[in-house]
Amino acid sequence: MKALALSNSDFKRLRTTDMLYVDKTQEIQRLLEDKGTYYFLARPRRFGKSLFISTLEAFFEGKKELFEGLYIYDKIDWEKHGNYPVIRLNFSLIKSGGSKAEFEESIIDYLENFYAIPYNFDRRYNNIKTYFFALVTHIYRQTGKQIILLIDEYDKPITDHIADDKRIEDNQEIMRDFYDTIKNLPGYWRMVFITGISKFARVSVFSVLNNLTDLSEHDPFHAILGFTRSEIEHYFAPHLQAFAEKEGKTVAELLDYLQFWYDGYSWDGIHRIYNPYSVLSALYYQKIEGYWYGSGTPKLLVDFILHRTYHKNTPINKNAKSYENLRVESEFFKSKELEQLNINHLLYNTGYLTIDKTKSVDIIKEYYLTYPNYEVRWSFTAYLLYYFYKLPYDEVKLDANRLRSALQLGDMPQAISLIRRFFSNIPHELRKNTDEAYYHALFQMLMMLIGVRIKSEESGSMGRADVVLRLPKKIYVIEFKHGKLGTMETLLNKAMQQIEENQYTAAFEGDKRRILKLAVGFLEKPRKGKVSELEIDYSLK
């Protein structure tokens, strides 16, 4: 088996060390056939953007030997498409946290070290606009060829400081000068290819470079990054076989697990893409886990939620269930001013939401967003539980796994015990002045952690149950009731009656699994001057 590269985004190293490379060079041919000049691509972190940029760099430098055996090797004229001068700028390697002058100096230093010295360009300017103009024209005159400009993580100077308005304003001014220079040198570029995770209008990529071709939701380039199922089956066959044998499963069963955990990203609502980092990690460690979330929650998302919630007093919906099946229009995907961004934009751009499906209403196209897979639904739910309900990630993860096992075995006393523990871990001060929506949201999020996904086709003939939990041998149709008066028996009877009268189980009558009706009651018992005592119980049929 070829070695798997978990953190290697250097195309040359992958090819010269004979590491496994999923061939994406057909996408380069698509770019050549498109015959455009300015391109932009937004994808979440850890999705292979830097590796693709590195592949473009090697291609346009004419390093044909690195492409032997790949799709594009014998499909193009290397004399025509290779041997271009390439400028590759990675903003993740440029310091943007200091003053405006320091940020500008960092960009110039980067260009000086990597490109000015090799092309014998003497530094004569200290502002980015004049310096970059002089550097590009110097390289053009010296080589006699148009230039390839590759910009990776263009939005890093903004996303790293989402809670610092002054720093963003200063960085935007420098970047505006930089992109304005690119625009004013149209005849000097063979191709400009820019990547990031977001589309910020004022960063000037979209306000200055207004002729960019945005590939982010463009159908022909849906698989430009990430893995398709067929790619996984083809390139990783030996790794899949070894992993399956270790777990005592068939390859088909293992592929189903990988699909449940890591598939589902879509930028057109039709084609589905696997998270490449998570797939590589699962096959490398031979273990199914939340690798993408474990590699770090995007700083952009954390800072945005905390900044908007606590400093700008903008409410953030704390129920992970509410972010499923969001309906938006095409305007949603256009570049936005920072002030216009909301949590849905950030969740989409950072990979927590994806396009599930589209629907045409007259000439208007509607898009429905949801979580792409279990790994993402789990990670964002755990994130909300940690930041807003103070529930530790590790404890929640352990109890969720135990709860799933208990429900699979039909051990309801153990299951209810774990549900009680989940709610008892919430600090008392957070339970003051709570209502049914509070407990409903928490219960739904707990169910989401163990693999629940509610879909419209799971509705009964007269409504939809609160939760439907599909397990290998059982299906639980769950109704939740909360009360502050009366008895637990009354709550449970009401919940069970609703399941039966609304025929919530009718949709599963043809299923071979055992269908269970589960009523769960949450009864608050007021205590004078104190947080109410919470009683939790169940009824099962």
Coordinates of C-alpha atoms in Angstrom, one line a residue:
M1 CA 0.0 0.0 0.0
K2 CA 1.2 3.5 -0.8
A3 CA 1.7 5.8 2.2
L4 CA -1.1 8.2 3.1
A5 CA -0.2 11.9 3.4
L6 CA -2.3 13.4 6.2
S7 CA -0.7 16.8 6.4
N8 CA 1.4 17.0 3.2
S9 CA 0.1 19.6 0.8
D10 CA 3.2 19.7 -1.4
F11 CA 2.6 18.0 -4.8
K12 CA 6.2 17.6 -5.7
R13 CA 6.9 15.7 -2.4
L14 CA 3.9 13.5 -2.9
R15 CA 5.0 12.5 -6.3
T16 CA 8.8 12.1 -5.6
T17 CA 8.2 10.0 -2.5
D18 CA 5.6 7.8 -4.2
M19 CA 2.8 8.7 -1.7
L20 CA -0.8 8.1 -2.6
Y21 CA -2.2 11.0 -4.7
V22 CA -5.8 11.1 -5.8
D23 CA -5.5 12.4 -9.4
K24 CA -7.2 15.8 -9.8
T25 CA -5.4 16.8 -12.9
Q26 CA -8.5 16.5 -15.1
E27 CA -9.7 19.6 -13.2
I28 CA -6.6 21.4 -14.6
Q29 CA -7.6 20.4 -18.1
R30 CA -11.1 21.8 -17.4
L31 CA -9.5 25.1 -16.4
L32 CA -7.4 25.2 -19.6
E33 CA -10.5 24.4 -21.7
D34 CA -12.5 27.2 -19.9
K35 CA -9.9 29.7 -21.3
G36 CA -10.5 32.1 -18.4
T37 CA -7.9 34.2 -16.6
Y38 CA -9.2 35.0 -13.1
Y39 CA -10.6 32.3 -10.9
F40 CA -11.8 32.0 -7.3
L41 CA -12.6 28.9 -5.3
A42 CA -14.0 28.7 -1.8
R43 CA -13.9 25.5 0.2
P44 CA -13.7 24.7 3.9
R45 CA -10.4 24.2 5.8
R46 CA -8.6 20.8 5.4
F47 CA -10.2 20.3 2.0
G48 CA -7.1 20.2 -0.2
K49 CA -6.9 23.8 -1.4
S50 CA -3.2 24.1 -0.8
L51 CA -2.4 20.8 -2.5
F52 CA -4.3 21.9 -5.6
I53 CA -2.5 25.2 -5.6
S54 CA 0.8 23.3 -5.3
T55 CA -0.3 21.1 -8.2
L56 CA -1.1 24.1 -10.4
E57 CA 2.3 25.5 -9.5
A58 CA 4.2 22.4 -10.7
F59 CA 2.0 22.1 -13.8
F60 CA 2.6 25.7 -15.0
E61 CA 6.3 25.5 -14.2
G62 CA 6.4 22.6 -16.7
K63 CA 7.5 19.8 -14.3
K64 CA 6.2 17.2 -16.6
E65 CA 8.0 14.3 -14.9
L66 CA 5.9 14.8 -11.8
F67 CA 2.7 14.1 -13.8
E68 CA 3.7 10.9 -15.4
G69 CA 0.9 8.3 -15.0
L70 CA -1.7 11.1 -14.2
Y71 CA -4.6 12.0 -16.3
I72 CA -3.2 15.1 -17.9
Y73 CA 0.2 13.8 -18.7
D74 CA -0.5 12.9 -22.4
K75 CA -3.5 15.2 -22.9
I76 CA -1.9 18.6 -23.3
D77 CA 1.0 20.3 -25.2
W78 CA 3.6 20.8 -22.5
E79 CA 5.5 23.3 -24.6
K80 CA 2.5 25.5 -24.8
H81 CA 1.2 25.2 -21.2
G82 CA 4.4 24.7 -19.2
N83 CA 7.4 26.8 -18.3
Y84 CA 5.5 29.9 -17.0
P85 CA 6.9 32.1 -14.2
V86 CA 4.8 31.4 -11.1
I87 CA 4.1 33.6 -8.1
R88 CA 2.5 31.7 -5.3
L89 CA 1.4 33.7 -2.3
N90 CA 0.1 32.0 0.9
F91 CA -1.5 34.4 3.3
S92 CA -1.4 31.8 6.1
L93 CA 2.4 32.3 6.2
I94 CA 2.2 36.1 6.3
K95 CA 1.9 38.0 9.6
S96 CA -1.3 40.0 9.7
G97 CA -1.7 40.7 13.4
G98 CA 0.5 43.8 13.8
S99 CA 0.1 47.3 12.5
K100 CA -1.0 48.2 9.0
A101 CA 2.7 49.0 8.2
E102 CA 3.9 45.7 9.6
F103 CA 1.3 43.8 7.5
E104 CA 2.4 45.5 4.4
E105 CA 6.0 44.9 5.2
S106 CA 5.3 41.2 5.8
I107 CA 3.8 40.8 2.3
I108 CA 6.8 42.6 0.7
D109 CA 9.2 40.5 2.7
Y110 CA 7.5 37.3 1.5
L111 CA 7.7 38.3 -2.1
E112 CA 11.3 39.5 -1.7
N113 CA 12.4 36.1 -0.3
F114 CA 10.7 33.9 -2.7
Y115 CA 10.6 35.9 -6.0
A116 CA 12.6 39.1 -6.0
I117 CA 15.9 37.4 -5.2
P118 CA 15.5 34.5 -7.8
Y119 CA 14.6 37.1 -10.5
N120 CA 17.3 39.6 -9.5
F121 CA 14.9 42.3 -8.6
D122 CA 16.3 45.1 -6.4
R123 CA 13.9 46.3 -3.8
R124 CA 13.2 50.0 -4.4
Y125 CA 9.8 50.5 -2.9
N126 CA 8.2 50.2 0.5
N127 CA 4.5 50.2 -0.3
I128 CA 2.9 47.0 -1.6
K129 CA 1.1 48.7 -4.6
T130 CA 4.3 50.1 -6.2
Y131 CA 6.5 47.2 -5.1
F132 CA 4.2 44.5 -6.6
F133 CA 3.7 46.4 -9.8
A134 CA 7.5 46.8 -10.3
L135 CA 8.1 43.1 -9.4
V136 CA 5.5 41.7 -11.8
T137 CA 6.7 43.9 -14.7
H138 CA 10.3 43.0 -14.0
I139 CA 9.5 39.3 -14.1
Y140 CA 7.5 39.7 -17.3
R141 CA 10.3 41.6 -19.1
Q142 CA 13.0 39.2 -17.9
T143 CA 11.1 36.0 -18.9
G144 CA 9.1 37.3 -21.9
K145 CA 6.1 35.3 -20.6
Q146 CA 2.8 36.0 -18.8
I147 CA 2.7 35.1 -15.2
I148 CA 0.7 32.6 -13.1
L149 CA -0.5 34.1 -9.8
L150 CA -1.6 31.6 -7.2
I151 CA -3.1 33.0 -3.9
D152 CA -3.9 30.6 -1.1
E153 CA -6.0 31.5 1.9
Y154 CA -6.6 35.1 0.6
D155 CA -9.0 35.8 3.5
K156 CA -6.7 34.8 6.4
P157 CA -5.9 38.5 7.2
I158 CA -9.6 39.0 7.8
T159 CA -10.8 35.7 9.3
D160 CA -8.0 35.7 11.9
H161 CA -9.2 39.0 13.3
I162 CA -13.0 38.8 12.9
A163 CA -13.5 40.3 16.3
D164 CA -11.1 43.2 15.8
D165 CA -12.8 45.8 13.6
K166 CA -9.8 48.2 13.5
R167 CA -7.4 45.5 12.5
I168 CA -9.7 44.3 9.7
E169 CA -10.1 47.8 8.4
D170 CA -6.3 48.3 8.3
N171 CA -5.7 44.9 6.6
Q172 CA -8.4 45.5 4.1
E173 CA -6.7 48.8 3.0
I174 CA -3.5 47.0 2.3
M175 CA -5.2 44.1 0.5
R176 CA -7.2 46.6 -1.6
D177 CA -4.0 48.1 -2.9
F178 CA -2.6 44.7 -3.6
Y179 CA -5.6 43.5 -5.6
D180 CA -5.9 46.8 -7.4
T181 CA -2.4 46.2 -8.7
I182 CA -3.5 42.8 -10.0
K183 CA -6.4 44.4 -11.8
N184 CA -4.2 47.1 -13.4
L185 CA -1.9 44.5 -15.0
P186 CA -4.4 42.6 -17.1
G187 CA -1.9 41.7 -19.9
Y188 CA 0.6 40.3 -17.6
W189 CA -1.4 37.3 -16.2
R190 CA -1.8 33.9 -17.8
M191 CA -3.9 32.8 -14.9
V192 CA -4.8 34.1 -11.5
F193 CA -6.2 31.5 -9.1
I194 CA -7.4 32.5 -5.6
T195 CA -8.6 30.2 -2.8
G196 CA -10.1 30.9 0.6
I197 CA -13.0 29.7 2.8
S198 CA -15.2 32.8 2.5
K199 CA -16.3 35.6 0.2
F200 CA -15.8 39.0 1.8
A201 CA -16.7 41.9 -0.5
R202 CA -14.6 44.6 1.0
V203 CA -11.4 42.5 0.9
S204 CA -11.4 43.7 -2.7
V205 CA -11.1 40.3 -4.4
F206 CA -14.7 40.8 -5.5
S207 CA -15.0 44.6 -5.4
V208 CA -11.7 45.3 -7.3
L209 CA -11.3 42.0 -9.3
N210 CA -14.9 42.1 -10.5
N211 CA -14.1 39.8 -13.4
L212 CA -13.4 36.8 -11.3
T213 CA -14.9 33.5 -12.3
D214 CA -16.3 31.9 -9.1
L215 CA -16.0 28.1 -9.3
S216 CA -17.3 27.6 -5.8
E217 CA -20.8 26.5 -6.8
H218 CA -20.1 25.9 -10.5
D219 CA -21.3 22.4 -11.4
P220 CA -18.4 21.3 -13.7
F221 CA -16.0 21.8 -10.8
H222 CA -18.0 20.2 -8.1
A223 CA -15.2 17.5 -7.5
I224 CA -12.2 19.8 -7.9
L225 CA -11.4 19.1 -4.2
G226 CA -12.4 16.4 -1.9
F227 CA -13.0 12.7 -2.7
T228 CA -15.9 11.0 -4.5
R229 CA -17.0 7.5 -3.5
S230 CA -15.6 6.1 -6.8
E231 CA -12.3 7.8 -6.1
I232 CA -12.1 6.2 -2.6
E233 CA -13.0 2.8 -4.0
H234 CA -10.4 3.1 -6.7
Y235 CA -7.4 4.7 -5.0
F236 CA -7.7 3.3 -1.5
A237 CA -8.7 -0.3 -2.2
P238 CA -5.8 -1.9 -0.3
H239 CA -6.3 0.5 2.7
L240 CA -10.1 -0.3 2.7
Q241 CA -9.4 -4.0 2.7
A242 CA -6.9 -3.8 5.5
F243 CA -9.2 -1.6 7.6
A244 CA -12.2 -3.9 6.9
E245 CA -10.3 -7.0 7.9
K246 CA -9.2 -5.4 11.1
E247 CA -12.8 -4.6 12.1
G248 CA -14.2 -7.9 10.9
K249 CA -16.4 -6.1 8.3
T250 CA -16.8 -6.3 4.6
V251 CA -15.4 -3.5 2.4
A252 CA -19.0 -2.5 1.5
E253 CA -19.9 -2.2 5.2
L254 CA -16.9 0.0 5.8
L255 CA -17.7 2.2 2.9
D256 CA -21.2 2.7 4.3
Y257 CA -19.6 3.8 7.6
L258 CA -17.3 6.2 5.8
Q259 CA -20.2 7.6 3.9
F260 CA -22.3 8.2 7.0
W261 CA -19.5 9.9 8.8
Y262 CA -17.6 11.9 6.1
D263 CA -19.7 12.2 2.9
G264 CA -22.4 14.7 2.0
Y265 CA -20.6 17.9 1.0
S266 CA -22.3 19.4 -2.0
W267 CA -22.0 22.7 -3.8
D268 CA -24.7 22.0 -6.4
G269 CA -27.2 19.9 -4.4
I270 CA -26.6 16.9 -6.6
H271 CA -23.1 15.6 -6.3
R272 CA -21.7 14.5 -2.9
I273 CA -18.1 14.8 -1.8
Y274 CA -16.2 13.2 1.1
N275 CA -14.1 15.3 3.4
P276 CA -10.5 14.3 2.3
Y277 CA -8.8 14.9 5.6
S278 CA -11.3 12.8 7.6
V279 CA -11.1 9.9 5.1
L280 CA -7.3 9.9 5.0
S281 CA -7.2 10.0 8.8
A282 CA -9.7 7.2 9.2
L283 CA -7.8 4.9 6.8
Y284 CA -4.4 5.9 8.3
Y285 CA -5.4 5.3 11.9
Q286 CA -8.0 2.5 11.0
K287 CA -10.5 4.1 13.3
I288 CA -13.8 6.1 12.6
E289 CA -13.7 9.3 14.6
G290 CA -14.4 13.0 14.2
Y291 CA -11.0 14.0 12.8
W292 CA -12.0 17.2 11.1
Y293 CA -13.5 18.7 14.2
G294 CA -10.5 17.4 16.3
S295 CA -8.2 19.3 14.0
G296 CA -9.5 22.5 15.4
T297 CA -12.8 24.4 15.2
P298 CA -12.3 27.3 12.8
K299 CA -11.1 30.4 14.7
L300 CA -13.3 32.5 12.4
L301 CA -16.5 30.7 13.6
V302 CA -15.6 30.8 17.3
D303 CA -14.6 34.5 17.2
F304 CA -17.7 35.4 15.2
I305 CA -20.1 33.7 17.6
L306 CA -18.5 35.0 20.7
H307 CA -18.0 38.5 19.3
R308 CA -21.6 38.9 17.9
T309 CA -23.2 37.3 20.9
Y310 CA -21.4 39.0 23.7
H311 CA -20.1 42.2 22.2
K312 CA -22.7 43.2 19.6
N313 CA -25.6 41.6 21.5
T314 CA -26.7 39.7 18.4
P315 CA -28.6 36.5 19.4
I316 CA -27.2 33.2 18.0
N317 CA -29.6 30.2 17.9
K318 CA -28.3 27.7 20.4
N319 CA -30.3 24.7 19.0
A320 CA -28.2 22.7 16.5
K321 CA -31.5 21.2 15.1
S322 CA -32.5 24.7 13.9
Y323 CA -29.7 24.8 11.3
E324 CA -31.1 21.8 9.4
N325 CA -33.1 22.4 6.2
L326 CA -32.4 26.1 6.0
R327 CA -33.9 27.7 2.8
V328 CA -31.9 30.4 1.0
E329 CA -31.8 32.0 -2.4
S330 CA -28.9 32.5 -4.8
E331 CA -28.1 35.9 -3.2
F332 CA -26.9 34.0 -0.1
F333 CA -23.9 32.7 -2.0
K334 CA -22.6 36.1 -3.2
S335 CA -19.8 38.0 -1.5
K336 CA -20.9 39.9 1.6
E337 CA -19.8 42.9 3.6
L338 CA -18.6 41.8 7.0
E339 CA -21.5 43.7 8.6
Q340 CA -24.0 41.6 6.5
L341 CA -22.6 38.2 7.6
N342 CA -24.8 36.0 9.8
I343 CA -24.2 32.7 11.4
N344 CA -25.6 30.8 8.4
H345 CA -23.0 32.4 6.1
L346 CA -20.2 31.4 8.4
L347 CA -21.5 27.8 8.9
Y348 CA -21.7 27.4 5.1
N349 CA -18.3 28.8 4.4
T350 CA -16.6 26.9 7.2
G351 CA -18.1 23.6 6.1
Y352 CA -20.7 23.0 8.8
L353 CA -23.5 23.5 6.3
T354 CA -23.8 22.4 2.7
I355 CA -26.3 22.4 -0.1
D356 CA -28.6 19.5 0.5
K357 CA -31.0 20.0 -2.5
T358 CA -32.3 22.7 -4.8
K359 CA -35.8 23.6 -5.9
S360 CA -37.0 25.9 -8.7
V361 CA -40.0 28.1 -8.0
D362 CA -40.9 29.8 -11.3
I363 CA -37.6 31.2 -12.4
I364 CA -36.2 31.5 -8.9
K365 CA -33.9 28.8 -7.6
E366 CA -34.1 27.9 -3.9
Y367 CA -31.4 26.1 -2.0
Y368 CA -31.8 24.0 1.2
L369 CA -28.8 23.9 3.5
T370 CA -28.1 21.2 6.1
Y371 CA -25.2 19.4 7.8
P372 CA -23.3 17.3 5.3
N373 CA -22.7 14.2 7.6
Y374 CA -22.6 12.8 11.1
E375 CA -19.1 14.1 11.8
V376 CA -20.2 17.7 11.2
R377 CA -23.5 17.4 12.9
W378 CA -21.9 15.9 15.9
S379 CA -19.0 18.5 16.1
F380 CA -21.2 21.5 15.8
T381 CA -23.7 20.2 18.3
A382 CA -20.9 19.4 20.7
Y383 CA -19.6 22.9 20.1
L384 CA -22.9 24.6 21.0
L385 CA -23.3 22.4 24.1
Y386 CA -19.8 23.4 25.2
Y387 CA -20.0 27.2 24.6
F388 CA -23.6 27.8 25.6
Y389 CA -24.5 25.0 28.1
K390 CA -21.0 24.4 29.6
L391 CA -21.1 20.7 28.9
P392 CA -17.5 19.3 28.4
Y393 CA -16.8 17.7 25.0
D394 CA -15.2 14.5 26.3
E395 CA -18.0 13.7 28.8
V396 CA -20.7 14.4 26.3
K397 CA -19.0 12.2 23.7
L398 CA -18.7 9.3 26.1
D399 CA -22.2 9.5 27.4
A400 CA -23.6 9.8 23.9
N401 CA -21.8 6.6 22.8
R402 CA -23.2 4.9 25.9
L403 CA -26.7 6.1 25.3
R404 CA -26.6 4.8 21.7
S405 CA -25.5 1.4 22.9
A406 CA -28.2 1.3 25.6
L407 CA -30.8 2.1 23.0
Q408 CA -29.5 -0.5 20.6
L409 CA -29.7 -3.1 23.3
G410 CA -33.1 -1.9 24.5
D411 CA -31.8 -1.1 28.0
M412 CA -34.2 1.8 28.8
P413 CA -33.3 2.1 32.5
Q414 CA -29.6 2.7 31.4
A415 CA -30.7 5.0 28.6
I416 CA -32.8 7.2 30.9
S417 CA -30.1 7.2 33.5
L418 CA -27.7 8.7 30.9
I419 CA -30.3 11.2 29.8
R420 CA -30.7 12.3 33.4
R421 CA -27.0 12.7 33.8
F422 CA -26.8 14.8 30.6
F423 CA -29.3 17.3 32.0
S424 CA -27.9 17.3 35.5
N425 CA -24.5 18.3 34.2
I426 CA -25.9 21.6 33.1
P427 CA -25.0 24.3 35.6
H428 CA -27.9 25.3 37.8
E429 CA -27.6 29.0 36.9
L430 CA -28.3 28.2 33.3
R431 CA -31.6 26.5 34.1
K432 CA -33.1 29.6 35.6
N433 CA -36.2 30.9 33.8
T434 CA -36.2 28.1 31.3
D435 CA -39.2 26.9 29.2
E436 CA -40.2 24.0 27.1
A437 CA -38.2 25.2 24.1
Y438 CA -35.0 25.1 26.2
Y439 CA -35.4 21.4 27.2
H440 CA -36.7 20.5 23.7
A441 CA -33.6 22.0 22.1
L442 CA -31.3 20.2 24.5
F443 CA -33.1 16.9 24.0
Q444 CA -33.0 17.2 20.3
M445 CA -29.3 18.0 20.4
L446 CA -28.6 14.9 22.6
M447 CA -30.4 12.8 20.0
M448 CA -28.4 14.4 17.2
L449 CA -25.2 13.3 19.0
I450 CA -26.1 9.7 18.8
G451 CA -27.0 9.7 15.1
V452 CA -30.5 11.1 14.6
R453 CA -31.4 12.9 11.5
I454 CA -35.0 14.0 11.0
K455 CA -36.3 14.1 7.5
S456 CA -39.6 15.1 6.0
E457 CA -40.3 11.6 4.7
E458 CA -40.2 10.4 8.3
S459 CA -43.4 12.2 9.1
G460 CA -46.5 10.5 10.1
S461 CA -49.8 11.0 8.2
M462 CA -50.8 13.8 10.6
G463 CA -47.5 15.3 11.6
R464 CA -44.0 14.5 12.6
A465 CA -42.5 13.1 15.8
D466 CA -40.0 15.1 17.7
V467 CA -37.2 12.6 17.0
V468 CA -36.9 9.4 15.0
L469 CA -33.8 7.3 15.9
R470 CA -32.9 4.7 13.3
L471 CA -30.7 1.9 14.7
P472 CA -29.6 -1.4 13.1
K473 CA -32.3 -3.5 14.7
K474 CA -34.7 -0.9 16.1
I475 CA -36.4 2.3 15.2
Y476 CA -37.4 4.6 18.1
V477 CA -40.2 7.1 17.5
I478 CA -39.8 9.6 20.3
E479 CA -42.1 12.3 21.6
F480 CA -40.9 14.8 24.2
K481 CA -43.1 16.6 26.7
H482 CA -42.2 19.2 29.3
G483 CA -44.3 20.6 32.1
K484 CA -44.1 22.7 35.3
L485 CA -47.5 21.5 36.7
G486 CA -49.3 18.2 37.1
T487 CA -47.7 14.8 37.2
M488 CA -45.1 12.8 35.2
E489 CA -47.8 10.2 34.4
T490 CA -49.9 12.9 32.7
L491 CA -47.0 14.1 30.6
L492 CA -46.1 10.6 29.5
N493 CA -49.7 9.7 28.6
K494 CA -50.0 12.9 26.6
A495 CA -46.8 12.2 24.6
M496 CA -47.7 8.6 23.9
Q497 CA -51.2 9.6 22.9
Q498 CA -49.8 12.1 20.4
I499 CA -47.6 9.4 18.8
E500 CA -50.5 7.0 18.4
E501 CA -53.2 9.5 17.3
N502 CA -51.0 11.1 14.7
Q503 CA -49.7 7.7 13.5
Y504 CA -46.1 8.7 13.7
T505 CA -45.1 5.1 13.2
A506 CA -47.0 4.6 10.0
A507 CA -44.1 5.6 7.8
F508 CA -42.1 2.6 9.0
E509 CA -44.7 -0.2 8.8
G510 CA -42.7 -1.9 6.0
D511 CA -39.5 -1.8 7.8
K512 CA -38.2 -5.1 9.2
R513 CA -36.8 -3.5 12.3
R514 CA -38.7 -3.4 15.6
I515 CA -40.7 -0.2 15.9
L516 CA -40.7 1.3 19.4
K517 CA -42.8 4.2 20.7
L518 CA -40.9 6.2 23.3
A519 CA -42.4 9.0 25.4
V520 CA -40.0 11.1 27.5
G521 CA -41.2 13.5 30.1
F522 CA -39.4 16.5 31.7
L523 CA -41.2 17.8 34.8
E524 CA -39.9 20.8 36.6
K525 CA -40.8 20.9 40.3
P526 CA -40.6 24.5 41.5
R527 CA -38.6 25.2 44.7
K528 CA -39.1 28.5 46.5
G529 CA -36.1 30.8 45.8
K530 CA -34.1 28.1 44.1
V531 CA -33.7 26.6 40.7
S532 CA -36.5 24.1 40.1
E533 CA -35.8 20.4 40.5
L534 CA -36.0 18.4 37.2
E535 CA -37.6 15.0 37.0
I536 CA -37.1 12.8 33.9
D537 CA -38.9 9.6 33.1
Y538 CA -40.2 7.5 30.2
S539 CA -42.9 5.3 28.8
L540 CA -42.2 2.6 26.1
K541 CA -44.5 0.6 23.8

